[in-house]
C-alpha positions as YAML, in Angstrom:
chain: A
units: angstrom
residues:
- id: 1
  name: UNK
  ca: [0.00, 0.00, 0.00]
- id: 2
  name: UNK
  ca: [3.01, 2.46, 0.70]
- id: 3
  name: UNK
  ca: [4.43, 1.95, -2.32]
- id: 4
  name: UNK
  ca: [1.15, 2.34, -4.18]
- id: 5
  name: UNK
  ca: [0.78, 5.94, -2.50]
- id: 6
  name: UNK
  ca: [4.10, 7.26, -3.09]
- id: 7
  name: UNK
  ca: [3.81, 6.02, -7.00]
- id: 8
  name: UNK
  ca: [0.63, 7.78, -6.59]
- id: 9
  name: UNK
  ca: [2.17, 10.99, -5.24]
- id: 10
  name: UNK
  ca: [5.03, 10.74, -7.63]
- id: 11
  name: UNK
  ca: [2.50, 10.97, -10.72]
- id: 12
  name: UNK
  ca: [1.06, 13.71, -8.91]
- id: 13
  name: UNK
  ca: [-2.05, 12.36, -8.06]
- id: 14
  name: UNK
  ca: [-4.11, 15.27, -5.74]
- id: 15
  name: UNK
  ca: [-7.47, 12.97, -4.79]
- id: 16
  name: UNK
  ca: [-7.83, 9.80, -3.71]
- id: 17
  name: UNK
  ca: [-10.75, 7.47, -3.43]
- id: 18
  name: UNK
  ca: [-9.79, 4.51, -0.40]
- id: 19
  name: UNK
  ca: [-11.88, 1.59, -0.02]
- id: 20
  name: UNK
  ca: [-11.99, -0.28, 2.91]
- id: 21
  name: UNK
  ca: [-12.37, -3.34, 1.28]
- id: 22
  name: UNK
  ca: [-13.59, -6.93, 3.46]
- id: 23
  name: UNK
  ca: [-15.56, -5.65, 6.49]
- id: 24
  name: UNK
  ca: [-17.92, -7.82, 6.00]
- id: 25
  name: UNK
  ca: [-15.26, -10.86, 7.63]
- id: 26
  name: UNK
  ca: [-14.32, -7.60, 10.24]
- id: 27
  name: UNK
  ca: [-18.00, -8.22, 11.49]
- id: 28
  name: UNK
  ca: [-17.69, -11.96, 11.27]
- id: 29
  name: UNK
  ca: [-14.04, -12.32, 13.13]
- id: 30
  name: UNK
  ca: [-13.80, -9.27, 15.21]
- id: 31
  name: UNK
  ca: [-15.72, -8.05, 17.88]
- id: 32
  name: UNK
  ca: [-15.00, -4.50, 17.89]
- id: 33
  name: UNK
  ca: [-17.93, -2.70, 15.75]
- id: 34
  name: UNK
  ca: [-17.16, -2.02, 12.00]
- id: 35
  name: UNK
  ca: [-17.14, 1.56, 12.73]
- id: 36
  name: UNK
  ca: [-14.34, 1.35, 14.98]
- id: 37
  name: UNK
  ca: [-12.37, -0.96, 12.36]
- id: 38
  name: UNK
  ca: [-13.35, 1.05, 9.35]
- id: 39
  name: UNK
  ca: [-12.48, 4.60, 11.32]
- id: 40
  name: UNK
  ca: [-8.87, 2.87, 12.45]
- id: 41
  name: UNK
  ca: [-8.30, 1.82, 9.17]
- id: 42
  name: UNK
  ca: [-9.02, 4.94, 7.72]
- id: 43
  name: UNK
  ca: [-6.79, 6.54, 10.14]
- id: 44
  name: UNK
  ca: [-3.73, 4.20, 9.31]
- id: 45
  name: UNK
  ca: [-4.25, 4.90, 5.36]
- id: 46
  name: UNK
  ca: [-4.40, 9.14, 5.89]
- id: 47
  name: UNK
  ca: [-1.72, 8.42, 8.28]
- id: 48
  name: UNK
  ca: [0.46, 7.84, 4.96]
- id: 49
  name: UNK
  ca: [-1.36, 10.22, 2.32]
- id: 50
  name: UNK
  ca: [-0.24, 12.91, 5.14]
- id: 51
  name: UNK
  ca: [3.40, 12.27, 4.52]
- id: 52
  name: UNK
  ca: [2.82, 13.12, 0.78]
- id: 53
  name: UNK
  ca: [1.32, 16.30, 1.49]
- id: 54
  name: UNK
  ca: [-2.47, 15.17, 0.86]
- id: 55
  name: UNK
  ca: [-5.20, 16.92, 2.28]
- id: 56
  name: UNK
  ca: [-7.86, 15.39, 4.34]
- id: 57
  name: UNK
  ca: [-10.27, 17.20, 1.73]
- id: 58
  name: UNK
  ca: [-8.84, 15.34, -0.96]
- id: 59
  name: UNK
  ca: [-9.65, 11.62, 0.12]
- id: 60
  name: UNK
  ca: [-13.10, 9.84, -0.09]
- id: 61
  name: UNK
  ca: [-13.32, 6.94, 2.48]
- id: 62
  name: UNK
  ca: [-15.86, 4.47, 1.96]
- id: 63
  name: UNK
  ca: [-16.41, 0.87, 3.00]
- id: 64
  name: UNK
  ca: [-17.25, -1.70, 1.07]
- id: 65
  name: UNK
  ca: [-17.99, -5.76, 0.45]
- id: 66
  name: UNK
  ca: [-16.75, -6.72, -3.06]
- id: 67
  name: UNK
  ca: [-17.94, -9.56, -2.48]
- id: 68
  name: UNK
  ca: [-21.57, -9.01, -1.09]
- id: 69
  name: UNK
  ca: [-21.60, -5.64, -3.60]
- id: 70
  name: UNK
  ca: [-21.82, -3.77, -0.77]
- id: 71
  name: UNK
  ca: [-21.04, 0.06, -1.34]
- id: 72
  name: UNK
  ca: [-19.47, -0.67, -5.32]
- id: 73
  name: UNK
  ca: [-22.29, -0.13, -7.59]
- id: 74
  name: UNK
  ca: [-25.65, 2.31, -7.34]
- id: 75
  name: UNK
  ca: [-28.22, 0.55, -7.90]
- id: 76
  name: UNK
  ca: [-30.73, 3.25, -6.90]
- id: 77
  name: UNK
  ca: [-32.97, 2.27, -3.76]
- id: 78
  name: UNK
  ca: [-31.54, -1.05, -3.94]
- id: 79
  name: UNK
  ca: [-28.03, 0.31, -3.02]
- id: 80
  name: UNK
  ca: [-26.99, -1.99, -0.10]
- id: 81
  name: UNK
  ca: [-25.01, 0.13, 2.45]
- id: 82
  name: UNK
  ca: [-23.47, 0.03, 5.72]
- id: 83
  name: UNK
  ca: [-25.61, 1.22, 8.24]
- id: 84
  name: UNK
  ca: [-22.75, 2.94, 10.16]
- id: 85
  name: UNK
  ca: [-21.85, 5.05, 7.55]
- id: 86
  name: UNK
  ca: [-23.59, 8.23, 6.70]
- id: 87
  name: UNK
  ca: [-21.79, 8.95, 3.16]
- id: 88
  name: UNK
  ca: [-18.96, 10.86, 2.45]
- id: 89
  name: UNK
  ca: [-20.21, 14.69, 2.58]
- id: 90
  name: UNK
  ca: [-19.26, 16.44, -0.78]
- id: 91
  name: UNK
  ca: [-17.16, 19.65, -0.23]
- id: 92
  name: UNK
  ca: [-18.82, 21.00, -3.15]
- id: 93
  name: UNK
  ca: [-22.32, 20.14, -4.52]
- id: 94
  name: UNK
  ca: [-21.97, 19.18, -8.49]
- id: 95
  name: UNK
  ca: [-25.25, 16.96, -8.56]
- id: 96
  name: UNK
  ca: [-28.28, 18.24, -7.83]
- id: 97
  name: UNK
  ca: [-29.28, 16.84, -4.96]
- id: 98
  name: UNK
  ca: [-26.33, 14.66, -4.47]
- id: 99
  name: UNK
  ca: [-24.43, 15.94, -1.26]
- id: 100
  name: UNK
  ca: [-23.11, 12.64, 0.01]
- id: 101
  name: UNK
  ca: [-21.48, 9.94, -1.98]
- id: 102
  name: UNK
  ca: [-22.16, 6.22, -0.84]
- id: 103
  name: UNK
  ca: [-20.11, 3.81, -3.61]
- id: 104
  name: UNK
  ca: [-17.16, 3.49, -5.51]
- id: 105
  name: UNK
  ca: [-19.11, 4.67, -8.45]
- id: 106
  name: UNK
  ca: [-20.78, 7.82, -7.16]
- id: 107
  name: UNK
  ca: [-16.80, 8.57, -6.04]
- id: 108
  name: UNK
  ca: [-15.76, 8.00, -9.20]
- id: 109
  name: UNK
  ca: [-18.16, 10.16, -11.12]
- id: 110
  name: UNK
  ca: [-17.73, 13.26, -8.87]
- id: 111
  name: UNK
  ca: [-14.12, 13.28, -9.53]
- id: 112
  name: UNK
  ca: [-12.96, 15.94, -11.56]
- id: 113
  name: UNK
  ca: [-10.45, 14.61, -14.71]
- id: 114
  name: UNK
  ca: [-7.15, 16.04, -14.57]
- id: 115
  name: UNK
  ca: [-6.03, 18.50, -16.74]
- id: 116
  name: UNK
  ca: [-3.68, 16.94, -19.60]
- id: 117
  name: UNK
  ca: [-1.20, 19.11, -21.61]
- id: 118
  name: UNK
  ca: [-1.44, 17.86, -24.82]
- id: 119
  name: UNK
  ca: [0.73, 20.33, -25.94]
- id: 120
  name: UNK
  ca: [3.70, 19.73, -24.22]
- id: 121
  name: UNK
  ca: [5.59, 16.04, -24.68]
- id: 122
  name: UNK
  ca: [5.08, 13.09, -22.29]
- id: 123
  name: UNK
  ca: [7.09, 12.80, -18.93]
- id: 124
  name: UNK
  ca: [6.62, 9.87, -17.22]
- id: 125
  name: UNK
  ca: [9.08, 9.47, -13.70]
- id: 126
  name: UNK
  ca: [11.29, 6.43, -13.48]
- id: 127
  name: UNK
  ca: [10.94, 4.51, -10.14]
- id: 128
  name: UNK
  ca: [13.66, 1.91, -10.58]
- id: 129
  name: UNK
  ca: [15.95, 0.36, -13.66]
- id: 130
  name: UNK
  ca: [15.96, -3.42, -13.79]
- id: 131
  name: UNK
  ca: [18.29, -4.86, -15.07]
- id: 132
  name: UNK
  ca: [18.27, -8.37, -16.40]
- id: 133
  name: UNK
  ca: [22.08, -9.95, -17.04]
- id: 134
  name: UNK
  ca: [22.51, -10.55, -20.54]
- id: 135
  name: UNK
  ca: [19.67, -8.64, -22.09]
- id: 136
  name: UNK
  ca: [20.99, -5.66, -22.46]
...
């Protein structure tokens, strides 16, 4: 996960969207309530985007079950949801009448696209050089 982040920050990545992924075993294994284990985990993953300089602002939480579909897709009034969470309140309304996102799709669609310089040529940074003996 750190080394996902700093790539992240590297490419210059301002917003994030972090899933907390498998809560659904949380409430099977643990008993602490999922809104203590989402909140800690949430805590441990800012904890990180804080040492690359990202705003609280900047990060959507949300908890999900891949595997029940819990918080992925909307489905409308269908949407399954943790009952813990109250959404993620949007800092800026760009919906109509959306002021709190629930799913990973939701996130997704509020996000603003980067701007891209088409203009200028392509820099990519260079994390590490492999290299492979006898291949060049």
């Amino acid at each position: 996960l750190k080394t996902h982040l700093t790539l992240a920050g590297i490419l210059g990545s301002k917003n994030f969207i972090v899933c907390i992924n498998k809560l659904d075993e949380v409430e099977i294994k643990n008993e602490n309530s999922l809104e203590t284990a989402f909140e800690a985990a949430c805590e441990a993953v800012f904890k990180l985007l804080k040492r690359l300089g990202v705003k609280r602002e900047a990060v959507v939480f949300l908890p999900i079950s891949a595997l029940k579909g819990i918080g992925v897709f909307n489905d409308g009034e269908k949407t399954e949801k943790y009952n813990f969470f109250k959404g993620y309140k949007v800092p800026e309304v760009r919906t109509p009448g959306q002021t709190h996102l629930f799913t990973v799709e939701e996130a997704i669609d509020y996000q603003n696209a980067p701007p891209r310089p088409l203009d200028k040529p392509l820099r990519m940074p260079i994390s590490s050089i492999a290299h492979v003996p006898g291949h060049g």
